[in-house]
CSV table of C-alpha atoms in Angstrom, one decimal:
chain,number,residue,atom,x,y,z
N,1,UNK,CA,4.1,-2.8,20.4
N,2,UNK,CA,6.2,-0.4,18.4
N,3,UNK,CA,5.2,0.1,14.8
N,4,UNK,CA,7.2,0.2,11.6
N,5,UNK,CA,9.9,2.9,11.9
N,6,UNK,CA,11.4,4.5,8.9
N,7,UNK,CA,14.3,6.9,8.8
N,8,UNK,CA,14.9,9.5,7.7
N,9,UNK,CA,11.4,11.0,7.4
N,10,UNK,CA,12.5,13.8,5.0
N,11,UNK,CA,15.5,14.3,2.9
N,12,UNK,CA,16.6,16.4,0.0
N,13,UNK,CA,19.2,15.2,-2.6
N,14,UNK,CA,20.4,16.5,-5.9
N,15,UNK,CA,20.5,14.6,-9.2
N,16,UNK,CA,23.2,12.0,-9.5
N,17,UNK,CA,23.6,11.5,-5.8
N,18,UNK,CA,22.6,8.3,-4.0
N,19,UNK,CA,20.4,7.7,-1.0
N,20,UNK,CA,19.9,5.0,1.6
N,21,UNK,CA,16.6,4.6,3.4
N,22,UNK,CA,16.1,2.5,6.5
N,23,UNK,CA,13.2,0.5,7.9
N,24,UNK,CA,12.7,-1.3,11.2
N,25,UNK,CA,9.8,-3.7,11.0
N,26,UNK,CA,7.5,-4.6,13.8
N,27,UNK,CA,9.1,-7.0,16.2
N,28,UNK,CA,8.6,-10.6,15.0
N,29,UNK,CA,7.8,-9.6,11.5
N,30,UNK,CA,10.2,-11.2,9.0
N,31,UNK,CA,8.8,-9.8,5.8
N,32,UNK,CA,9.6,-6.3,4.7
N,33,UNK,CA,8.4,-4.7,1.5
N,34,UNK,CA,9.0,-1.3,-0.1
N,35,UNK,CA,6.6,0.8,-2.1
N,36,UNK,CA,7.0,4.1,-3.9
N,37,UNK,CA,4.1,6.5,-3.8
N,38,UNK,CA,3.9,9.3,-6.3
N,39,UNK,CA,0.9,11.5,-7.2
N,40,UNK,CA,-1.3,9.7,-9.7
N,41,UNK,CA,0.6,6.5,-9.5
N,42,UNK,CA,-0.6,5.1,-6.3
N,43,UNK,CA,1.7,2.7,-4.4
N,44,UNK,CA,4.2,1.0,-6.7
N,45,UNK,CA,5.8,-2.1,-5.5
N,46,UNK,CA,9.6,-2.1,-5.3
N,47,UNK,CA,10.7,-5.3,-3.7
N,48,UNK,CA,10.1,-7.6,-0.7
N,49,UNK,CA,12.6,-9.3,1.6
N,50,UNK,CA,11.9,-12.3,3.7
N,51,UNK,CA,14.6,-13.8,6.0
N,52,UNK,CA,17.3,-11.7,4.4
N,53,UNK,CA,16.4,-12.9,0.8
N,54,UNK,CA,14.7,-10.9,-1.9
N,55,UNK,CA,11.5,-12.8,-2.5
N,56,UNK,CA,9.7,-10.5,-4.9
N,57,UNK,CA,10.7,-7.6,-7.1
N,58,UNK,CA,8.7,-4.9,-8.9
N,59,UNK,CA,9.4,-3.3,-12.2
N,60,UNK,CA,12.0,-0.7,-11.2
N,61,UNK,CA,15.5,-0.2,-12.7
N,62,UNK,CA,18.6,-1.6,-11.2
N,63,UNK,CA,19.3,1.7,-9.6
N,64,UNK,CA,16.9,0.7,-6.9
N,65,UNK,CA,18.2,-2.0,-4.6
N,66,UNK,CA,17.7,-3.2,-1.1
N,67,UNK,CA,18.8,-5.6,1.5
N,68,UNK,CA,17.6,-7.1,4.8
N,69,UNK,CA,19.6,-7.9,7.8
N,70,UNK,CA,19.5,-10.8,10.2
N,71,UNK,CA,17.4,-8.7,12.6
N,72,UNK,CA,14.8,-8.1,9.8
N,73,UNK,CA,15.7,-4.4,9.5
N,74,UNK,CA,15.9,-3.4,5.8
N,75,UNK,CA,17.5,-0.7,3.8
N,76,UNK,CA,16.8,0.5,0.3
N,77,UNK,CA,19.3,2.3,-1.8
N,78,UNK,CA,18.7,4.5,-4.9
N,79,UNK,CA,21.8,5.4,-6.9
N,80,UNK,CA,22.3,8.1,-9.5
N,81,UNK,CA,19.2,9.9,-8.4
N,82,UNK,CA,16.8,11.4,-11.0
N,83,UNK,CA,14.2,14.1,-10.6
N,84,UNK,CA,11.5,11.4,-11.1
N,85,UNK,CA,12.7,9.6,-8.0
N,86,UNK,CA,11.1,12.2,-5.9
N,87,UNK,CA,8.4,10.4,-3.9
N,88,UNK,CA,7.3,9.0,-0.6
N,89,UNK,CA,9.0,5.7,0.0
N,90,UNK,CA,6.9,3.4,2.3
N,91,UNK,CA,8.1,0.3,4.0
N,92,UNK,CA,5.7,-2.3,5.3
N,93,UNK,CA,6.2,-5.4,7.3
N,94,UNK,CA,4.0,-8.4,7.8
N,95,UNK,CA,4.3,-11.6,9.8
N,96,UNK,CA,4.4,-14.2,7.1
N,97,UNK,CA,4.6,-12.5,3.7
N,98,UNK,CA,3.3,-9.8,1.5
N,99,UNK,CA,-0.3,-10.9,1.7
N,100,UNK,CA,0.1,-12.3,5.2
N,101,UNK,CA,-1.3,-15.6,6.3
N,102,UNK,CA,-4.6,-14.6,7.9
N,103,UNK,CA,-5.7,-11.1,7.1
N,104,UNK,CA,-3.4,-10.1,4.3
N,105,UNK,CA,-2.5,-7.1,6.4
N,106,UNK,CA,0.6,-5.0,5.8
N,107,UNK,CA,1.7,-2.7,8.5
N,108,UNK,CA,3.2,0.5,7.0
N,109,UNK,CA,5.6,3.0,8.3
N,110,UNK,CA,5.1,6.8,7.9
N,111,UNK,CA,7.4,6.8,5.0
N,112,UNK,CA,10.5,8.7,3.9
N,113,UNK,CA,9.8,11.7,1.7
N,114,UNK,CA,12.6,12.1,-0.9
N,115,UNK,CA,13.0,15.3,-2.8
N,116,UNK,CA,15.5,15.3,-5.7
N,117,UNK,CA,16.5,18.7,-7.0
P,1,UNK,CA,-0.3,-1.2,-17.3
P,2,UNK,CA,-2.5,-0.4,-14.3
P,3,UNK,CA,-4.0,-3.7,-13.2
P,4,UNK,CA,-5.9,-2.1,-10.3
P,5,UNK,CA,-7.8,1.0,-11.2
P,6,UNK,CA,-9.5,3.6,-9.0
P,7,UNK,CA,-11.1,5.9,-11.6
P,8,UNK,CA,-12.3,8.5,-9.2
P,9,UNK,CA,-9.4,10.5,-7.8
P,10,UNK,CA,-11.6,12.3,-5.4
P,11,UNK,CA,-15.1,12.1,-3.8
P,12,UNK,CA,-17.0,14.4,-1.6
P,13,UNK,CA,-19.9,13.1,0.6
P,14,UNK,CA,-22.1,14.8,3.2
P,15,UNK,CA,-21.6,13.6,6.8
P,16,UNK,CA,-24.1,10.9,7.7
P,17,UNK,CA,-24.6,9.8,4.1
P,18,UNK,CA,-23.1,6.7,2.4
P,19,UNK,CA,-19.7,6.9,0.7
P,20,UNK,CA,-19.1,4.5,-2.1
P,21,UNK,CA,-15.6,4.0,-3.4
P,22,UNK,CA,-15.0,1.9,-6.5
P,23,UNK,CA,-12.2,-0.2,-7.8
P,24,UNK,CA,-11.7,-2.2,-11.0
P,25,UNK,CA,-9.1,-4.8,-11.8
P,26,UNK,CA,-8.0,-6.5,-14.9
P,27,UNK,CA,-5.9,-9.5,-13.8
P,28,UNK,CA,-8.2,-12.5,-13.5
P,29,UNK,CA,-5.7,-14.2,-11.2
P,30,UNK,CA,-6.4,-11.7,-8.4
P,31,UNK,CA,-8.4,-13.4,-5.7
P,32,UNK,CA,-7.8,-11.5,-2.6
P,33,UNK,CA,-8.6,-7.8,-2.2
P,34,UNK,CA,-7.9,-5.2,0.5
P,35,UNK,CA,-8.7,-1.6,1.3
P,36,UNK,CA,-6.2,0.7,3.0
P,37,UNK,CA,-6.8,4.1,4.3
P,38,UNK,CA,-4.1,6.8,4.4
P,39,UNK,CA,-4.1,10.1,6.3
P,40,UNK,CA,-1.5,12.8,5.4
P,41,UNK,CA,1.9,12.3,6.8
P,42,UNK,CA,1.0,8.7,7.9
P,43,UNK,CA,1.5,5.3,6.3
P,44,UNK,CA,-1.6,3.5,4.9
P,45,UNK,CA,-3.5,1.4,7.5
P,46,UNK,CA,-5.4,-1.8,6.7
P,47,UNK,CA,-9.2,-1.3,6.7
P,48,UNK,CA,-11.0,-4.4,5.4
P,49,UNK,CA,-10.4,-7.3,3.0
P,50,UNK,CA,-12.3,-9.9,1.0
P,51,UNK,CA,-11.4,-13.1,-0.7
P,52,UNK,CA,-12.9,-14.3,-3.9
P,53,UNK,CA,-14.9,-17.0,-2.2
P,54,UNK,CA,-17.1,-14.3,-0.8
P,55,UNK,CA,-19.1,-11.4,-2.4
P,56,UNK,CA,-19.5,-9.3,0.7
P,57,UNK,CA,-17.6,-8.6,3.9
P,58,UNK,CA,-18.7,-6.3,6.6
P,59,UNK,CA,-16.9,-4.7,9.5
P,60,UNK,CA,-18.9,-2.1,11.4
P,61,UNK,CA,-19.5,0.9,9.2
P,62,UNK,CA,-17.4,-0.6,6.4
P,63,UNK,CA,-18.6,-3.1,3.8
P,64,UNK,CA,-16.7,-4.4,0.8
P,65,UNK,CA,-18.6,-5.9,-2.1
P,66,UNK,CA,-16.9,-8.1,-4.8
P,67,UNK,CA,-18.3,-8.7,-8.2
P,68,UNK,CA,-15.8,-11.2,-9.7
P,69,UNK,CA,-17.6,-11.4,-13.1
P,70,UNK,CA,-17.3,-7.7,-13.5
P,71,UNK,CA,-13.9,-7.6,-11.9
P,72,UNK,CA,-15.2,-4.8,-9.6
P,73,UNK,CA,-15.1,-4.2,-5.9
P,74,UNK,CA,-16.5,-1.4,-3.9
P,75,UNK,CA,-16.2,-0.1,-0.4
P,76,UNK,CA,-19.2,1.3,1.3
P,77,UNK,CA,-19.0,3.5,4.4
P,78,UNK,CA,-22.2,4.2,6.2
P,79,UNK,CA,-22.8,6.5,7.9
P,80,UNK,CA,-19.8,8.7,6.8
P,81,UNK,CA,-18.0,10.6,9.5
P,82,UNK,CA,-15.5,13.5,9.2
P,83,UNK,CA,-12.7,11.2,10.4
P,84,UNK,CA,-13.2,9.1,7.3
P,85,UNK,CA,-11.7,11.9,5.2
P,86,UNK,CA,-8.6,10.3,3.9
P,87,UNK,CA,-7.1,8.7,0.8
P,88,UNK,CA,-8.4,5.1,0.2
P,89,UNK,CA,-6.4,2.6,-1.7
P,90,UNK,CA,-7.7,-0.8,-3.0
P,91,UNK,CA,-5.1,-3.5,-3.4
P,92,UNK,CA,-5.2,-7.0,-4.9
P,93,UNK,CA,-3.2,-10.2,-4.6
P,94,UNK,CA,-3.2,-13.2,-6.9
P,95,UNK,CA,-2.9,-15.7,-4.1
P,96,UNK,CA,-3.5,-15.8,-0.4
P,97,UNK,CA,0.1,-16.1,0.5
P,98,UNK,CA,3.4,-14.6,-0.6
P,99,UNK,CA,2.5,-12.7,-3.7
P,100,UNK,CA,2.9,-8.9,-3.8
P,101,UNK,CA,0.0,-6.6,-3.4
P,102,UNK,CA,-0.9,-4.4,-6.4
P,103,UNK,CA,-2.3,-1.1,-5.4
P,104,UNK,CA,-4.7,1.3,-7.1
P,105,UNK,CA,-4.0,5.0,-7.4
P,106,UNK,CA,-6.2,6.0,-4.6
P,107,UNK,CA,-9.4,8.0,-4.1
P,108,UNK,CA,-9.4,11.0,-1.8
P,109,UNK,CA,-12.6,11.0,0.2
P,110,UNK,CA,-13.7,14.3,1.8
P,111,UNK,CA,-16.6,14.2,4.3
P,112,UNK,CA,-18.4,17.5,4.4
P,113,UNK,CA,-19.8,18.3,7.9
C-alpha cells in the first residue's frame, strides 16, 4: 500500500514569491492535514481537509491556504513568501479525521523542505 | 502559547538502559495522547497512544504513562536500542474524533552503543 506522497521534496524560493506544495494521501484516506515543522517549534498545525472541505484551521496568516480535490489529493499554497516560512511542510492523511477513529494515527509523508532566501 | 510541552530538547541514554521522555500539557480538555517518532528526512510515524480513561498503555518495549492530575505523560523505552535514536514528539487531542492534534516541540533521543 503506497504511503503519503509529497512533492516536491526540496525547493528554494525568494522572498515575495509564492509556492504550491502537493500531497497525495494513502488510498482510501479522505482526511488530509498539513503541518509546519521548524526548529524549536515542533509541528504546528496549518489546516485539515476532509472530503474537499476545510474542517479545521490553525493560527497561520491568510497567506497560507489549501484545497483538496475530489480524489483527496491536496495542495497548499503560500503567497508572498517570507524568510520565516522556511520550514519542513508535512502532510498527513488519516481514514476518518485528524485523530482518526480507532488509533488516532496520522500517516505522514516525508515532507517538502522549503527554503526562502 | 505552547499547550503541549517537551522541556527536554535532547536526551542521551546508554544502550540497554531505560529511556524516559516526558511531556506536559496545559489544556485540560485534552483526553487523547499520542507519541510519534521521526527519523531525519522522514515523516513522523505513530508509535503509541493512550486515552484519558487509562493511566498506562504498553506495546512491546514502549510504555506510555498518563498522570491526568499532573497533566503529564511519559514514554518509557526499555531496553533502549540504537535504532531508537530519533526525535520523539508527543501530541494531544481534545476529543477522540475530528479535532486537530497539538504537537510538542520534540525530544531528540540518542542511544549510545
